[in-house]
XYZ file of C-alpha atoms in Angstrom:
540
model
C 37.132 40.825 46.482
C 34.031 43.100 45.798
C 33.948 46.175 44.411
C 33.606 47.640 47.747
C 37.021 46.147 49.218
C 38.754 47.324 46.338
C 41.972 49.606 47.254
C 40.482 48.771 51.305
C 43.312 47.629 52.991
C 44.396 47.521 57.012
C 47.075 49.896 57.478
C 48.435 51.792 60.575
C 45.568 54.131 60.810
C 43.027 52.006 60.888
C 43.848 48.639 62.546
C 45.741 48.142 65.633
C 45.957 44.592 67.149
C 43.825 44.650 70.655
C 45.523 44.167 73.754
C 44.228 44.836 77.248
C 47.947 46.507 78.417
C 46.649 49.300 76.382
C 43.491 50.216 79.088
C 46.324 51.339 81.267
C 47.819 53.880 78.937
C 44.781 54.715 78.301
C 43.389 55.336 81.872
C 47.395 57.005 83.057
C 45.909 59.607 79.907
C 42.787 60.321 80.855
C 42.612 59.964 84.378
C 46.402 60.594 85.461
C 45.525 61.472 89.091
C 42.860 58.784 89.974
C 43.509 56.642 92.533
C 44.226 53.554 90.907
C 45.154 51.144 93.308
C 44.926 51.207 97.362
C 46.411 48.955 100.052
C 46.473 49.172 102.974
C 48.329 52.824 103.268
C 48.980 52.700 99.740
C 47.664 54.944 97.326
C 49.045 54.689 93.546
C 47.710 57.200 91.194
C 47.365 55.646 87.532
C 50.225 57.756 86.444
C 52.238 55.681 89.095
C 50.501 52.585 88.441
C 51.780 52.811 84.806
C 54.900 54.068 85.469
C 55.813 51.418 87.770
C 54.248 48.759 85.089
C 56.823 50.044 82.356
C 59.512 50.048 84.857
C 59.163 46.320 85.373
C 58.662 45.644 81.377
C 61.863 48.165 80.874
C 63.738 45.657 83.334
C 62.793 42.724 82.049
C 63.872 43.106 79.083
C 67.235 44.657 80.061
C 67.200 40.876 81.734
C 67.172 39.551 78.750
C 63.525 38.454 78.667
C 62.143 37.995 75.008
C 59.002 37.820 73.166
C 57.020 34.461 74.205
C 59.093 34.117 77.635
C 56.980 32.944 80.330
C 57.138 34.807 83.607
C 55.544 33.658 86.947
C 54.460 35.424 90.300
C 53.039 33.918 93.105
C 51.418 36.293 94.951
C 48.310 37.223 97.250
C 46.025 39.826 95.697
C 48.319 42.809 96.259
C 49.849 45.749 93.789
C 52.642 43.979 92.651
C 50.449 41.217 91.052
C 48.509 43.390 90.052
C 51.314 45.362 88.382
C 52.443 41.976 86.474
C 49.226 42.158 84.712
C 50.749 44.710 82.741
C 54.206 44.717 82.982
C 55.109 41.264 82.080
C 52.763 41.641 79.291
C 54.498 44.732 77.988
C 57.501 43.040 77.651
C 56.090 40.666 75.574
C 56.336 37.433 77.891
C 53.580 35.309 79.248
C 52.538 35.749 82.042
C 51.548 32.982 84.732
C 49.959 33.579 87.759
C 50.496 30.388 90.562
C 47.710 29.807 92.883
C 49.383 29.873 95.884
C 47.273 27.211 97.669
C 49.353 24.438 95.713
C 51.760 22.262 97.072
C 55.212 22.155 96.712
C 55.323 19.326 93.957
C 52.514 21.273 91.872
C 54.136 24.391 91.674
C 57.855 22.674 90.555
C 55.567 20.671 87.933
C 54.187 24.255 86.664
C 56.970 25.907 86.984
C 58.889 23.496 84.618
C 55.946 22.484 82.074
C 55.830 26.139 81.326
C 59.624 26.688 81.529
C 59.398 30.114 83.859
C 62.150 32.400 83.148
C 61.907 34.851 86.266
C 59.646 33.997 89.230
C 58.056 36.835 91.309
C 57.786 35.561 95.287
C 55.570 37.172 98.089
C 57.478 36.380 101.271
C 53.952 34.935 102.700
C 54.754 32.118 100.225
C 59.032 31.504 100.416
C 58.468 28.434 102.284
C 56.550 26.226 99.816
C 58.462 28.187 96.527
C 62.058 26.788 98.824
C 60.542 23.516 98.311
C 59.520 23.655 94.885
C 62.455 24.598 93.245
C 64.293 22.293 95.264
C 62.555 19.429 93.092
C 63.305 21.374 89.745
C 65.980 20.457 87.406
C 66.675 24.934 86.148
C 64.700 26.581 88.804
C 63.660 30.177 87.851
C 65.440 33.097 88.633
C 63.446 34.263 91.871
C 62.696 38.163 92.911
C 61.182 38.391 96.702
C 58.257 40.823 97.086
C 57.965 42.515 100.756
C 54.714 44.148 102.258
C 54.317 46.234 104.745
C 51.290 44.529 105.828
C 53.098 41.568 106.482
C 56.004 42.537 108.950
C 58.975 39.978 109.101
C 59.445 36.736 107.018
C 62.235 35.891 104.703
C 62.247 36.906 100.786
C 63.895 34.711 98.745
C 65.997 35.512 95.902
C 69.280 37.871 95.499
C 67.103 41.095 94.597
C 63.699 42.235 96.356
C 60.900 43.520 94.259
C 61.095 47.429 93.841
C 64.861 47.102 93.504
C 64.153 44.814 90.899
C 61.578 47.419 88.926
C 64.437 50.309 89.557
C 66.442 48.589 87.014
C 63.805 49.052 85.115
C 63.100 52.750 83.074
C 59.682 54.470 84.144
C 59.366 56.021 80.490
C 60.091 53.099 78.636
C 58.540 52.572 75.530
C 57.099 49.025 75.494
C 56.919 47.328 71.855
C 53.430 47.499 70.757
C 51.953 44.068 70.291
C 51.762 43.003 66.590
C 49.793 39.871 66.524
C 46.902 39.912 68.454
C 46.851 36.214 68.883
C 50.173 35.845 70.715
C 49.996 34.422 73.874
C 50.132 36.950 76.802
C 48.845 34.532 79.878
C 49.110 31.076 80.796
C 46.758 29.697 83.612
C 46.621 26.096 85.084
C 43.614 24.032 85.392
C 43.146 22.544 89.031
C 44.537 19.521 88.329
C 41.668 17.348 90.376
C 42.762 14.213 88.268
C 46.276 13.915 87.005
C 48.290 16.791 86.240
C 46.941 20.119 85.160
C 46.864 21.635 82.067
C 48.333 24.539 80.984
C 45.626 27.209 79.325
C 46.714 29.530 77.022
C 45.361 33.002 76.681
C 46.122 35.566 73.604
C 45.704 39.363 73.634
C 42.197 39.702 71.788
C 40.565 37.542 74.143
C 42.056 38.867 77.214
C 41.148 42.495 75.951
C 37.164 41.174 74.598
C 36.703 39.723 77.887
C 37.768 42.476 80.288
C 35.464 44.681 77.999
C 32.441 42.074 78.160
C 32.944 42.065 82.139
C 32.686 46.126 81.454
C 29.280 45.759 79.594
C 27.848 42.874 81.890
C 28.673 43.994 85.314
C 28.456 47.474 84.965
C 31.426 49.000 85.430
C 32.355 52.550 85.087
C 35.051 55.630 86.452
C 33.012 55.407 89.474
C 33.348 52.150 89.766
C 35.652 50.718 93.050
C 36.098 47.276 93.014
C 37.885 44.949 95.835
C 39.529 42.369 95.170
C 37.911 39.419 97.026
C 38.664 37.091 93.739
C 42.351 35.758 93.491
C 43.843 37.313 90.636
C 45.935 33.865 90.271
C 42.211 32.578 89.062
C 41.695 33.136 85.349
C 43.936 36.189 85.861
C 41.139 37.427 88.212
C 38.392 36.815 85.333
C 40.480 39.328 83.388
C 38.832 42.098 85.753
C 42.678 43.153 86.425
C 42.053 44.732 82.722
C 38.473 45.681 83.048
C 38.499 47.540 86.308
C 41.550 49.880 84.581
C 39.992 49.714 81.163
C 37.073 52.296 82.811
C 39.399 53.979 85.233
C 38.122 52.268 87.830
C 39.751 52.031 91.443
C 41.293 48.651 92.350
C 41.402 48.396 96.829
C 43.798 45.337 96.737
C 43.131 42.189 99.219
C 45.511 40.057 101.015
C 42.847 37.248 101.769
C 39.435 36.530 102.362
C 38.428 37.552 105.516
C 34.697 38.265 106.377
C 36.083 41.311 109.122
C 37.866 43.126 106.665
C 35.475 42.537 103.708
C 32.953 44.367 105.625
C 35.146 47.117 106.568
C 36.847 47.742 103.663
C 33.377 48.022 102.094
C 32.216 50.706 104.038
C 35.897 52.348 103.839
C 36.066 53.020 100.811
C 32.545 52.681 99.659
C 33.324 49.583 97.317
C 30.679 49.121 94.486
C 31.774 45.521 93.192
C 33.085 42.341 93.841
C 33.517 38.679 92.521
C 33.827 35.171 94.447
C 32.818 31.566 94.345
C 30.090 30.828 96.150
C 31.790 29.989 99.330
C 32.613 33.507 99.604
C 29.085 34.623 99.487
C 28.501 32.071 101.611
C 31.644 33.392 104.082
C 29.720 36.565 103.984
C 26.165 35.152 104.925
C 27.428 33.473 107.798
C 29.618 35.627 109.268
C 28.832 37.074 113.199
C 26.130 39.664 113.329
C 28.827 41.784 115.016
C 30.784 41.557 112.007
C 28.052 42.416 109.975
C 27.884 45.869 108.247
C 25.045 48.406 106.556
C 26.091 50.010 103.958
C 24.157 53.516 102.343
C 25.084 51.978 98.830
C 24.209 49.496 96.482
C 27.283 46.623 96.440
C 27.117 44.165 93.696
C 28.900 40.835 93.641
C 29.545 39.064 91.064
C 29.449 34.811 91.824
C 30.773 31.722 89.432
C 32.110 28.192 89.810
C 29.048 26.722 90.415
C 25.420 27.385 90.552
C 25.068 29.399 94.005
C 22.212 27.950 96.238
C 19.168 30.467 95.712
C 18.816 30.388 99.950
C 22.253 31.994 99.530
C 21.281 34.344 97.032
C 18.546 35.202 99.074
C 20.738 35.972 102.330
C 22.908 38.170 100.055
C 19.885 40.220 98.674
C 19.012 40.661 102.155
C 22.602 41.792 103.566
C 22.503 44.564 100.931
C 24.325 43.146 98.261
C 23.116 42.906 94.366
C 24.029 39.468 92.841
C 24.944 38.834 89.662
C 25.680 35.475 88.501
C 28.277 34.637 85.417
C 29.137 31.152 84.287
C 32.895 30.275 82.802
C 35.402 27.958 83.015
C 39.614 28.477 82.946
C 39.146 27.716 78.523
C 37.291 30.541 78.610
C 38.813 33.347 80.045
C 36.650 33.386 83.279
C 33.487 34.476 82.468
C 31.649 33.438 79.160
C 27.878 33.341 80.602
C 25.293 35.488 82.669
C 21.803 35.307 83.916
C 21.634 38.921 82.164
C 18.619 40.198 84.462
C 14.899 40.966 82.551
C 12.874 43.951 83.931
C 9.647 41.464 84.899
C 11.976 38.991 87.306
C 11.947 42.535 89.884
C 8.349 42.005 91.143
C 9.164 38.087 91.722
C 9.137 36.841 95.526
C 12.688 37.073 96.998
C 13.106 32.883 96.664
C 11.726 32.779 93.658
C 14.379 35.581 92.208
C 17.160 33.794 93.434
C 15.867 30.490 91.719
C 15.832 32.386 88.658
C 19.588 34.237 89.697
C 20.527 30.644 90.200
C 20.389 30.213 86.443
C 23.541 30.399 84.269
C 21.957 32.412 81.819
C 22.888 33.396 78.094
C 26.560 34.167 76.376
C 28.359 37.144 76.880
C 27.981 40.077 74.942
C 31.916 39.384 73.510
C 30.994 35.953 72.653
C 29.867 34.313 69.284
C 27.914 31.380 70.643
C 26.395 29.581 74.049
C 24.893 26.768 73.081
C 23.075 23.037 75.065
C 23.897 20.418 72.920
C 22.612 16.887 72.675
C 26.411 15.635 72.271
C 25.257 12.226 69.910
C 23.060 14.414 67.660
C 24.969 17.555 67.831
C 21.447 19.096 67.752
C 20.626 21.437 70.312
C 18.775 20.399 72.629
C 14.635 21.231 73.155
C 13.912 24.666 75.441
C 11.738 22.579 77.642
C 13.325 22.946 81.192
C 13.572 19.408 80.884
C 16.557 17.689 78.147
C 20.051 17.712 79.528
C 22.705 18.571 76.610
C 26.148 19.706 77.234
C 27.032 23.305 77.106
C 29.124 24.305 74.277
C 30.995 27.541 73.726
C 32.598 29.414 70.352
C 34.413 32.900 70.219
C 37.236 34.860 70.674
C 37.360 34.324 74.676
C 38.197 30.625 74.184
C 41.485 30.019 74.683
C 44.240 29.002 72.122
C 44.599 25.395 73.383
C 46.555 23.571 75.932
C 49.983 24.280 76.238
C 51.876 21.358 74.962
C 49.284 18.667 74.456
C 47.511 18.967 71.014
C 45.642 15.899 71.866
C 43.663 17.315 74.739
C 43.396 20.105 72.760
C 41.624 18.733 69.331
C 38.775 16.662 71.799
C 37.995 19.929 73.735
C 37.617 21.607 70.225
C 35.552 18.637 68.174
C 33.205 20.136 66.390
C 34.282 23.393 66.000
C 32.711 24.136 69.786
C 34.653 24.015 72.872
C 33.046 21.454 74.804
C 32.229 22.671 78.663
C 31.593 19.382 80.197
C 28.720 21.233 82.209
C 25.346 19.725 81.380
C 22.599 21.642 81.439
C 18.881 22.135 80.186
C 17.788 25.165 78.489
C 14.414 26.934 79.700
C 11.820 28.300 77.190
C 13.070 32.264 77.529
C 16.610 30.990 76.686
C 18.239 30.775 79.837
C 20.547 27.692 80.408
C 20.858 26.238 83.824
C 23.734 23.528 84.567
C 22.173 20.420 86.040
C 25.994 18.893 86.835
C 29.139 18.417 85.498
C 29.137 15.448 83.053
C 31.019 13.312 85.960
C 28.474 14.520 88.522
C 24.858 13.214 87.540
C 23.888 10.251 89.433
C 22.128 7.899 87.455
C 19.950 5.484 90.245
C 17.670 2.809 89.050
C 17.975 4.035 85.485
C 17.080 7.762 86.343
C 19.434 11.025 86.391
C 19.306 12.689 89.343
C 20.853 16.557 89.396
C 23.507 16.538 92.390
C 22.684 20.375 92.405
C 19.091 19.632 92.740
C 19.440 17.764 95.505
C 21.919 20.254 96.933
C 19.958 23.279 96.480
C 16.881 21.789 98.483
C 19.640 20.879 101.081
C 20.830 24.369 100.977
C 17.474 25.981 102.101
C 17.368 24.080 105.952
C 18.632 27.158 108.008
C 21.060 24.728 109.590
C 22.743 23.820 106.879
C 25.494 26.012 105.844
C 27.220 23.872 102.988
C 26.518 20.495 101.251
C 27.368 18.092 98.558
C 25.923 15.295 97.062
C 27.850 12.637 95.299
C 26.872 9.075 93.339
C 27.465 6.191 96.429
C 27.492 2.265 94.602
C 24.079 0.786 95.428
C 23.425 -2.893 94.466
C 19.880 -2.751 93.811
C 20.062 1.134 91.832
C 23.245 0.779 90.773
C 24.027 4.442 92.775
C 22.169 6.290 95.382
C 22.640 10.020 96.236
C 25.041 10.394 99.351
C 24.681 13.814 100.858
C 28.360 15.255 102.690
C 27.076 17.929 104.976
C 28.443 21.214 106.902
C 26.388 22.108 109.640
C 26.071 26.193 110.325
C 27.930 27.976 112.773
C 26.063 28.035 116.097
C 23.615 25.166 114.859
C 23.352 21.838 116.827
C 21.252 18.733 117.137
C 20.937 18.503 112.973
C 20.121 14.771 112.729
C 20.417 12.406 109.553
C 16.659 11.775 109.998
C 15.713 15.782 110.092
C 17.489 15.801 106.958
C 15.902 13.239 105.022
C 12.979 14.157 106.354
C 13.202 17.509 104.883
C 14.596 16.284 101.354
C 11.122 14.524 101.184
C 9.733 17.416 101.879
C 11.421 18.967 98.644
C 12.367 16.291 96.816
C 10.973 13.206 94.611
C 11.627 10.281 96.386
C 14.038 8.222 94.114
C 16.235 12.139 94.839
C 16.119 11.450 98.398
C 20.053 10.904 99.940
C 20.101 7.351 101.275
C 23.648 8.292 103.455
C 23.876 11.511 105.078
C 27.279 12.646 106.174
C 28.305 15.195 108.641
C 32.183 16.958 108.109
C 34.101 19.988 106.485
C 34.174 19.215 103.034
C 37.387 18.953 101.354
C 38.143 21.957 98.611
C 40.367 22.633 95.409
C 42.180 25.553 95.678
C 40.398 27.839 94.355
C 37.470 26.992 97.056
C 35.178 24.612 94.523
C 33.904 21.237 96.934
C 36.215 18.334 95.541
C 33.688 16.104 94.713
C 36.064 13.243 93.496
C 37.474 12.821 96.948
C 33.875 12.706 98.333
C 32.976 10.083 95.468
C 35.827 7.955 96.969
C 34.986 8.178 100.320
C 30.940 7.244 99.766
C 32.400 4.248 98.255
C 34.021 3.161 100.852
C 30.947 3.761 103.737
């Protein structure tokens, strides 16, 4: 201790352990009669949002709910998931947010490896929850959740939602977190091989990351953000805590449809948004009738993967800003950006997008982004060219895997959490992911970027999605196979007209050898399963 620290000590008045629960007391303080959340008729003031929040924390615990218990909802993007984001938390249980697109046996699996106390049901999803806990040894105790907006169905459970939260007491004085690293959330990866695995979020990383989304998207009181992004996905990139942390206005979203997108847009005058790419892509390709002008600047916010720049460039031109962030599930949601320098605005629209394309540099909330040669552990040369592995290190990294320490200790070697996204890194110090480690296509001894070869497929105007996976060649060992969508309205695309434009773009060796026409099979959270296209080249 230095002479400095001496008789320095944390205390009460000057250290408080962060926790994101505490934007909404916050924002019920300073903005008590802001609209905080709409749907549909709905419109909650923050006073009620937080109100109702402690009322569900106030009757969980008179359940009998303790510190560390995990509770799980199943829900679209509606008030009452919204609401868990807080509540649950302020009971101190962990919360776990089911993506809904899951199948019966996933779900029971979940619902068991995490041991859910209470489960939360929206009556949209009774049918596959009947099923789940049918295969469970000690089910959770279920509460339906009705919607207006959703007339009929049947809830499950003995007790529907708001009688549930009038158990609860609206004034109830939540315990005030006391370790910051206590697990508050507890997301699943997608499970494309094997099981999933459970990721565990604490309170300072929850609360660093809502702030960084703050910082790098913008957002402010004025801000009114719709909800396009499931909030089941990295607990909605944690922007369920950074839309309230600036008393912004949530305008809640059953699902993703291009017609009410547009509308509720224009509505209510939205001013951000997030989605994977296949939303933006939704969006680009929806009918002209559909199609909306808007008198203000929208900005949406795009991750998952790299989004083509020809759909960048059809945003730009709808009206929309794009921003693009990089992140994975380990890391909160967001933990990169292609932060935007003043001299990209006179670039050529396709050019800007090439450059949006990029992945970019670490958050502001993060300690290090880094492209690592994985057998050196050097970083790799800022030529464009060397493909290293993106590593990450901060706060915003989760705590580990729930329940398997082994997985855990190989996704931490090093010291770095290891992305499995490879990537170069450009002179100005902007990384740009090439492919996922599994991904790259190695023909006659050369890598070839699937995402290369996909963004060149990207730009044919009749081309509305494509993949590219690694088919087994006997003279290259593997040849790209392209897996194609054509555009709505678009006919007559050929295998030859495609090739034929790849040459066009692309170095010959890059060139897909098979071209396939079909909808392309997706996870459920919308990203292209490329393993079940890898099996399927194999067997043309």
């Amino acid at each position: 201790m230095t002479i400095y620290e001496n008789g320095l000590s944390a205390n009460r008045a000057n250290y408080a352990p962060l926790t994101p629960v505490d934007f909404l007391d916050r924002a019920a303080t300073t903005w008590p009669q802001k609209v905080a959340v709409i749907h549909g008729a709905i419109r909650r003031t923050y006073l009620e949002f937080y109100r109702r929040c402690r009322q569900m924390a106030s009757a969980l615990d008179r359940r009998g709910i303790q510190k560390g218990d995990v509770i799980a909802i199943i829900a679209p993007n509606t008030p009452a998931m919204l609401e868990a984001h807080y509540g649950v938390v302020m009971a101190g249980a962990v919360l776990n947010a089911l993506n809904y697109r899951l199948d019966p046996a996933a779900i029971a699996f979940i619902l068991e490896h995490g041991g859910a106390k209470i489960l939360f049901v929206d009556k949209e999803f009774s049918e596959v929850i009947e099923q789940a806990v049918a295969m469970m040894k000690a089910p959770p105790v279920l509460i339906g959740i009705d919607d207006a907006l959703v007339p009929g169905l049947r809830l499950l459970g003995d007790k529907d939602y708001e009688e549930f939260l009038a158990e609860g007491d609206p004034n109830y004085e939540w315990p005030q977190v006391d370790d910051e690293w206590d697990s508050m959330a507890l997301n699943y990866t997608s499970g494309t091989t094997g099981n999933p695995k459970g990721v565990v979020f604490h309170h300072r990383g929850a609360f660093l990351n809502a702030i960084g989304n703050a910082i790098a998207f913008g957002l402010d009181s004025s801000s009114c953000y719709l909800w396009t992004l499931p909030m089941f996905h990295c607990n909605g990139w944690t922007f369920t805590w950074a839309v309230t942390a600036v008393g912004g206005t949530h305008v809640c979203l059953r699902s993703v449809d291009p017609v009410l997108i547009f509308e509720l847009i224009d509505q209510h005058k939205v001013s951000h948004m997030c989605g994977a790419p296949i939303v933006l892509n939704m969006l680009v390709h929806a009918p002209n009738e559909v199609k909306k002008e808007f008198g203000h600047l929208v900005q949406i916010a795009t991750g998952g993967a790299a989004p083509p720049s020809a759909v960048i460039a059809s945003m730009e031109k709808l009206g929309f800003k794009v921003l693009h962030l990089y992140g994975l599930t380990e890391t909160y949601g967001p933990s990169g950006i292609c932060a935007w320098p003043p001299e990209w605005d006179d670039l050529e629209l396709e050019l800007k997008a090439t450059r949006m394309a990029r992945q970019g540099v670490g958050y502001p909330t993060l300690e290090g982004f880094r492209v690592v040669n994985p057998d050196t552990l050097q970083d790799v040369p800022a030529d464009a060219t060397t493909i290293g592995e993106i590593w990450i290190r901060g706060n915003t990294v989760m705590k580990g895997y729930l329940k398997n320490p082994s997985a855990s200790e190989e996704a931490f070697k090093h010291g770095w959490f290891h992305s499995g996204d490879l990537a170069v890194m450009h002179p100005d110090g902007y990384a740009e992911v090439k492919d996922r480690s599994k991904d790259i296509i190695i023909s006659g001894g050369e890598n070839i970027s699937s995402l290369e070869v996909e963004e060149a497929l990207y730009k044919h105007p009749k081309i509305m999605e494509a993949a590219v996976v690694a088919r087994p060649d006997e003279k290259w060992g593997e040849t790209p196979c392209a897996f194609i969508t054509v555009a709505p309205g678009q006919i007559g695309l050929t295998e030859n007209e495609v090739v034929s434009w790849c040459r066009e773009n692309l170095a010959s060796y890059k060139i897909p050898k098979t071209v396939v026409f079909c909808d392309l099979p997706k996870t459920s959270t919308g990203k292209i399963q490329k393993f079940v296209l890898r099996d399927r080249a194999s067997n043309l």
